[in-house]
mmCIF file of the C-alpha atoms, coordinates in Angstrom:
data_MODEL
# 
_entry.id   MODEL 
# 
loop_
_atom_site.group_PDB 
_atom_site.id 
_atom_site.type_symbol 
_atom_site.label_atom_id 
_atom_site.label_alt_id 
_atom_site.label_comp_id 
_atom_site.label_asym_id 
_atom_site.label_entity_id 
_atom_site.label_seq_id 
_atom_site.pdbx_PDB_ins_code 
_atom_site.Cartn_x 
_atom_site.Cartn_y 
_atom_site.Cartn_z 
_atom_site.occupancy 
_atom_site.B_iso_or_equiv 
_atom_site.pdbx_formal_charge 
_atom_site.auth_seq_id 
_atom_site.auth_comp_id 
_atom_site.auth_asym_id 
_atom_site.auth_atom_id 
_atom_site.pdbx_PDB_model_num 
ATOM 1   C CA . UNK A 1 1   ? 18.938  17.204  12.123  1.00 0.00 ? 1   UNK A CA 1 
ATOM 2   C CA . UNK A 1 2   ? 16.768  14.656  10.331  1.00 0.00 ? 2   UNK A CA 1 
ATOM 3   C CA . UNK A 1 3   ? 18.088  11.234  9.514   1.00 0.00 ? 3   UNK A CA 1 
ATOM 4   C CA . UNK A 1 4   ? 18.208  9.975   5.947   1.00 0.00 ? 4   UNK A CA 1 
ATOM 5   C CA . UNK A 1 5   ? 15.188  7.745   6.685   1.00 0.00 ? 5   UNK A CA 1 
ATOM 6   C CA . UNK A 1 6   ? 13.171  10.646  8.103   1.00 0.00 ? 6   UNK A CA 1 
ATOM 7   C CA . UNK A 1 7   ? 14.029  12.865  5.147   1.00 0.00 ? 7   UNK A CA 1 
ATOM 8   C CA . UNK A 1 8   ? 13.051  10.162  2.651   1.00 0.00 ? 8   UNK A CA 1 
ATOM 9   C CA . UNK A 1 9   ? 9.796   9.495   4.515   1.00 0.00 ? 9   UNK A CA 1 
ATOM 10  C CA . UNK A 1 10  ? 8.936   13.206  4.520   1.00 0.00 ? 10  UNK A CA 1 
ATOM 11  C CA . UNK A 1 11  ? 9.687   13.571  0.810   1.00 0.00 ? 11  UNK A CA 1 
ATOM 12  C CA . UNK A 1 12  ? 7.580   10.550  -0.147  1.00 0.00 ? 12  UNK A CA 1 
ATOM 13  C CA . UNK A 1 13  ? 4.733   11.707  2.147   1.00 0.00 ? 13  UNK A CA 1 
ATOM 14  C CA . UNK A 1 14  ? 4.486   15.094  0.449   1.00 0.00 ? 14  UNK A CA 1 
ATOM 15  C CA . UNK A 1 15  ? 4.656   13.603  -3.054  1.00 0.00 ? 15  UNK A CA 1 
ATOM 16  C CA . UNK A 1 16  ? 2.062   10.945  -2.149  1.00 0.00 ? 16  UNK A CA 1 
ATOM 17  C CA . UNK A 1 17  ? -0.405  13.491  -0.766  1.00 0.00 ? 17  UNK A CA 1 
ATOM 18  C CA . UNK A 1 18  ? -0.126  15.486  -3.985  1.00 0.00 ? 18  UNK A CA 1 
ATOM 19  C CA . UNK A 1 19  ? -0.424  12.393  -6.188  1.00 0.00 ? 19  UNK A CA 1 
ATOM 20  C CA . UNK A 1 20  ? -3.629  11.301  -4.418  1.00 0.00 ? 20  UNK A CA 1 
ATOM 21  C CA . UNK A 1 21  ? -5.452  14.652  -4.616  1.00 0.00 ? 21  UNK A CA 1 
ATOM 22  C CA . UNK A 1 22  ? -9.006  13.898  -5.729  1.00 0.00 ? 22  UNK A CA 1 
ATOM 23  C CA . UNK A 1 23  ? -8.562  10.134  -5.376  1.00 0.00 ? 23  UNK A CA 1 
ATOM 24  C CA . UNK A 1 24  ? -10.619 7.932   -3.064  1.00 0.00 ? 24  UNK A CA 1 
ATOM 25  C CA . UNK A 1 25  ? -8.643  5.389   -1.026  1.00 0.00 ? 25  UNK A CA 1 
ATOM 26  C CA . UNK A 1 26  ? -10.137 2.421   0.823   1.00 0.00 ? 26  UNK A CA 1 
ATOM 27  C CA . UNK A 1 27  ? -7.956  0.327   3.140   1.00 0.00 ? 27  UNK A CA 1 
ATOM 28  C CA . UNK A 1 28  ? -9.348  -3.143  3.834   1.00 0.00 ? 28  UNK A CA 1 
ATOM 29  C CA . UNK A 1 29  ? -8.683  -6.819  4.322   1.00 0.00 ? 29  UNK A CA 1 
ATOM 30  C CA . UNK A 1 30  ? -9.556  -8.466  1.021   1.00 0.00 ? 30  UNK A CA 1 
ATOM 31  C CA . UNK A 1 31  ? -9.864  -12.154 0.295   1.00 0.00 ? 31  UNK A CA 1 
ATOM 32  C CA . UNK A 1 32  ? -6.754  -13.422 -1.501  1.00 0.00 ? 32  UNK A CA 1 
ATOM 33  C CA . UNK A 1 33  ? -7.337  -14.930 -4.951  1.00 0.00 ? 33  UNK A CA 1 
ATOM 34  C CA . UNK A 1 34  ? -6.713  -18.382 -3.455  1.00 0.00 ? 34  UNK A CA 1 
ATOM 35  C CA . UNK A 1 35  ? -9.793  -17.773 -1.323  1.00 0.00 ? 35  UNK A CA 1 
ATOM 36  C CA . UNK A 1 36  ? -8.176  -19.056 1.849   1.00 0.00 ? 36  UNK A CA 1 
ATOM 37  C CA . UNK A 1 37  ? -6.492  -16.035 3.431   1.00 0.00 ? 37  UNK A CA 1 
ATOM 38  C CA . UNK A 1 38  ? -6.989  -12.342 4.010   1.00 0.00 ? 38  UNK A CA 1 
ATOM 39  C CA . UNK A 1 39  ? -4.781  -9.809  2.301   1.00 0.00 ? 39  UNK A CA 1 
ATOM 40  C CA . UNK A 1 40  ? -4.333  -6.192  3.460   1.00 0.00 ? 40  UNK A CA 1 
ATOM 41  C CA . UNK A 1 41  ? -4.840  -3.757  0.603   1.00 0.00 ? 41  UNK A CA 1 
ATOM 42  C CA . UNK A 1 42  ? -5.400  -0.119  -0.234  1.00 0.00 ? 42  UNK A CA 1 
ATOM 43  C CA . UNK A 1 43  ? -7.652  0.323   -3.257  1.00 0.00 ? 43  UNK A CA 1 
ATOM 44  C CA . UNK A 1 44  ? -7.403  3.688   -5.003  1.00 0.00 ? 44  UNK A CA 1 
ATOM 45  C CA . UNK A 1 45  ? -10.056 5.134   -7.314  1.00 0.00 ? 45  UNK A CA 1 
ATOM 46  C CA . UNK A 1 46  ? -8.608  7.952   -9.382  1.00 0.00 ? 46  UNK A CA 1 
ATOM 47  C CA . UNK A 1 47  ? -10.567 10.912  -10.765 1.00 0.00 ? 47  UNK A CA 1 
ATOM 48  C CA . UNK A 1 48  ? -11.736 10.735  -14.356 1.00 0.00 ? 48  UNK A CA 1 
ATOM 49  C CA . UNK A 1 49  ? -9.000  12.041  -16.650 1.00 0.00 ? 49  UNK A CA 1 
ATOM 50  C CA . UNK A 1 50  ? -6.085  10.823  -14.548 1.00 0.00 ? 50  UNK A CA 1 
ATOM 51  C CA . UNK A 1 51  ? -3.335  9.778   -16.944 1.00 0.00 ? 51  UNK A CA 1 
ATOM 52  C CA . UNK A 1 52  ? -1.773  6.328   -16.796 1.00 0.00 ? 52  UNK A CA 1 
ATOM 53  C CA . UNK A 1 53  ? 1.548   7.880   -15.777 1.00 0.00 ? 53  UNK A CA 1 
ATOM 54  C CA . UNK A 1 54  ? -0.049  9.859   -12.925 1.00 0.00 ? 54  UNK A CA 1 
ATOM 55  C CA . UNK A 1 55  ? -1.877  6.729   -11.744 1.00 0.00 ? 55  UNK A CA 1 
ATOM 56  C CA . UNK A 1 56  ? 1.259   4.596   -11.910 1.00 0.00 ? 56  UNK A CA 1 
ATOM 57  C CA . UNK A 1 57  ? 3.328   7.222   -10.089 1.00 0.00 ? 57  UNK A CA 1 
ATOM 58  C CA . UNK A 1 58  ? 0.723   7.460   -7.315  1.00 0.00 ? 58  UNK A CA 1 
ATOM 59  C CA . UNK A 1 59  ? 0.651   3.669   -6.865  1.00 0.00 ? 59  UNK A CA 1 
ATOM 60  C CA . UNK A 1 60  ? 4.459   3.503   -6.800  1.00 0.00 ? 60  UNK A CA 1 
ATOM 61  C CA . UNK A 1 61  ? 4.625   6.311   -4.232  1.00 0.00 ? 61  UNK A CA 1 
ATOM 62  C CA . UNK A 1 62  ? 2.081   4.531   -2.047  1.00 0.00 ? 62  UNK A CA 1 
ATOM 63  C CA . UNK A 1 63  ? 4.045   1.278   -2.332  1.00 0.00 ? 63  UNK A CA 1 
ATOM 64  C CA . UNK A 1 64  ? 7.253   3.140   -1.442  1.00 0.00 ? 64  UNK A CA 1 
ATOM 65  C CA . UNK A 1 65  ? 5.634   4.696   1.614   1.00 0.00 ? 65  UNK A CA 1 
ATOM 66  C CA . UNK A 1 66  ? 4.379   1.278   2.758   1.00 0.00 ? 66  UNK A CA 1 
ATOM 67  C CA . UNK A 1 67  ? 7.912   -0.109  2.393   1.00 0.00 ? 67  UNK A CA 1 
ATOM 68  C CA . UNK A 1 68  ? 9.336   2.802   4.389   1.00 0.00 ? 68  UNK A CA 1 
ATOM 69  C CA . UNK A 1 69  ? 6.753   2.333   7.163   1.00 0.00 ? 69  UNK A CA 1 
ATOM 70  C CA . UNK A 1 70  ? 7.130   -1.464  7.407   1.00 0.00 ? 70  UNK A CA 1 
ATOM 71  C CA . UNK A 1 71  ? 8.965   -2.528  10.586  1.00 0.00 ? 71  UNK A CA 1 
ATOM 72  C CA . UNK A 1 72  ? 12.077  -4.649  10.041  1.00 0.00 ? 72  UNK A CA 1 
ATOM 73  C CA . UNK A 1 73  ? 10.544  -7.647  11.834  1.00 0.00 ? 73  UNK A CA 1 
ATOM 74  C CA . UNK A 1 74  ? 7.596   -7.893  9.415   1.00 0.00 ? 74  UNK A CA 1 
ATOM 75  C CA . UNK A 1 75  ? 8.024   -9.998  6.309   1.00 0.00 ? 75  UNK A CA 1 
ATOM 76  C CA . UNK A 1 76  ? 5.789   -9.299  3.346   1.00 0.00 ? 76  UNK A CA 1 
ATOM 77  C CA . UNK A 1 77  ? 6.009   -8.154  -0.235  1.00 0.00 ? 77  UNK A CA 1 
ATOM 78  C CA . UNK A 1 78  ? 4.364   -4.917  -1.336  1.00 0.00 ? 78  UNK A CA 1 
ATOM 79  C CA . UNK A 1 79  ? 2.758   -5.283  -4.761  1.00 0.00 ? 79  UNK A CA 1 
ATOM 80  C CA . UNK A 1 80  ? 0.654   -3.008  -6.940  1.00 0.00 ? 80  UNK A CA 1 
ATOM 81  C CA . UNK A 1 81  ? -1.712  -3.544  -9.821  1.00 0.00 ? 81  UNK A CA 1 
ATOM 82  C CA . UNK A 1 82  ? -4.003  -1.550  -12.066 1.00 0.00 ? 82  UNK A CA 1 
ATOM 83  C CA . UNK A 1 83  ? -7.636  -2.621  -12.010 1.00 0.00 ? 83  UNK A CA 1 
ATOM 84  C CA . UNK A 1 84  ? -10.347 -2.606  -14.690 1.00 0.00 ? 84  UNK A CA 1 
ATOM 85  C CA . UNK A 1 85  ? -9.974  0.139   -17.221 1.00 0.00 ? 85  UNK A CA 1 
ATOM 86  C CA . UNK A 1 86  ? -7.226  1.987   -15.418 1.00 0.00 ? 86  UNK A CA 1 
ATOM 87  C CA . UNK A 1 87  ? -9.251  4.291   -13.154 1.00 0.00 ? 87  UNK A CA 1 
ATOM 88  C CA . UNK A 1 88  ? -8.558  2.063   -10.162 1.00 0.00 ? 88  UNK A CA 1 
ATOM 89  C CA . UNK A 1 89  ? -5.486  0.453   -8.731  1.00 0.00 ? 89  UNK A CA 1 
ATOM 90  C CA . UNK A 1 90  ? -4.407  -1.225  -5.552  1.00 0.00 ? 90  UNK A CA 1 
ATOM 91  C CA . UNK A 1 91  ? -1.429  -1.781  -3.326  1.00 0.00 ? 91  UNK A CA 1 
ATOM 92  C CA . UNK A 1 92  ? -1.543  -5.072  -1.468  1.00 0.00 ? 92  UNK A CA 1 
ATOM 93  C CA . UNK A 1 93  ? 0.650   -7.004  0.903   1.00 0.00 ? 93  UNK A CA 1 
ATOM 94  C CA . UNK A 1 94  ? 1.687   -10.562 0.153   1.00 0.00 ? 94  UNK A CA 1 
ATOM 95  C CA . UNK A 1 95  ? 1.967   -11.916 3.683   1.00 0.00 ? 95  UNK A CA 1 
ATOM 96  C CA . UNK A 1 96  ? 4.646   -14.569 4.058   1.00 0.00 ? 96  UNK A CA 1 
ATOM 97  C CA . UNK A 1 97  ? 3.507   -16.018 7.369   1.00 0.00 ? 97  UNK A CA 1 
ATOM 98  C CA . UNK A 1 98  ? 5.640   -15.698 10.466  1.00 0.00 ? 98  UNK A CA 1 
ATOM 99  C CA . UNK A 1 99  ? 6.586   -18.988 12.084  1.00 0.00 ? 99  UNK A CA 1 
ATOM 100 C CA . UNK A 1 100 ? 4.464   -21.102 9.768   1.00 0.00 ? 100 UNK A CA 1 
ATOM 101 C CA . UNK A 1 101 ? 3.296   -21.590 6.206   1.00 0.00 ? 101 UNK A CA 1 
ATOM 102 C CA . UNK A 1 102 ? 0.200   -19.385 6.529   1.00 0.00 ? 102 UNK A CA 1 
ATOM 103 C CA . UNK A 1 103 ? -0.139  -15.743 7.512   1.00 0.00 ? 103 UNK A CA 1 
ATOM 104 C CA . UNK A 1 104 ? -1.772  -15.064 10.856  1.00 0.00 ? 104 UNK A CA 1 
ATOM 105 C CA . UNK A 1 105 ? -4.639  -12.694 11.530  1.00 0.00 ? 105 UNK A CA 1 
ATOM 106 C CA . UNK A 1 106 ? -2.225  -10.648 13.665  1.00 0.00 ? 106 UNK A CA 1 
ATOM 107 C CA . UNK A 1 107 ? 0.122   -10.276 10.691  1.00 0.00 ? 107 UNK A CA 1 
ATOM 108 C CA . UNK A 1 108 ? -2.786  -9.125  8.525   1.00 0.00 ? 108 UNK A CA 1 
ATOM 109 C CA . UNK A 1 109 ? -3.783  -6.577  11.195  1.00 0.00 ? 109 UNK A CA 1 
ATOM 110 C CA . UNK A 1 110 ? -0.212  -5.252  11.354  1.00 0.00 ? 110 UNK A CA 1 
ATOM 111 C CA . UNK A 1 111 ? -0.300  -4.899  7.575   1.00 0.00 ? 111 UNK A CA 1 
ATOM 112 C CA . UNK A 1 112 ? -3.512  -2.874  7.813   1.00 0.00 ? 112 UNK A CA 1 
ATOM 113 C CA . UNK A 1 113 ? -1.887  -0.605  10.400  1.00 0.00 ? 113 UNK A CA 1 
ATOM 114 C CA . UNK A 1 114 ? 1.069   0.008   8.082   1.00 0.00 ? 114 UNK A CA 1 
ATOM 115 C CA . UNK A 1 115 ? -1.263  0.806   5.166   1.00 0.00 ? 115 UNK A CA 1 
ATOM 116 C CA . UNK A 1 116 ? -3.174  3.316   7.317   1.00 0.00 ? 116 UNK A CA 1 
ATOM 117 C CA . UNK A 1 117 ? 0.111   4.800   8.538   1.00 0.00 ? 117 UNK A CA 1 
ATOM 118 C CA . UNK A 1 118 ? 1.348   5.239   4.959   1.00 0.00 ? 118 UNK A CA 1 
ATOM 119 C CA . UNK A 1 119 ? -1.720  7.317   4.127   1.00 0.00 ? 119 UNK A CA 1 
ATOM 120 C CA . UNK A 1 120 ? -1.418  9.731   7.085   1.00 0.00 ? 120 UNK A CA 1 
# 
């Protein structure tokens, strides 16, 4: 019998796959707006004609899947935003830095792994 966590993960996975049909997703380390640290992100380009509600739902589902796949020992915030004109959006991780004021490269790499995992 599946646990509650497994059932939730499976439900979100199916909904996310459907929400991203026709979309292009790029997972990368982007330069944070401060210019001094890397930030894991998944940028999504939606097909022409995607409604704002469909786009928002897809971004929220992706953020939910990232939250579900994040190990308890990792500390970051999952944020989303709509980019220029509404055909693109992104989910990004605000890394809080483990054991110091700045995020480490290892933390950023773990974030990338979680983003990739959320899209499988």
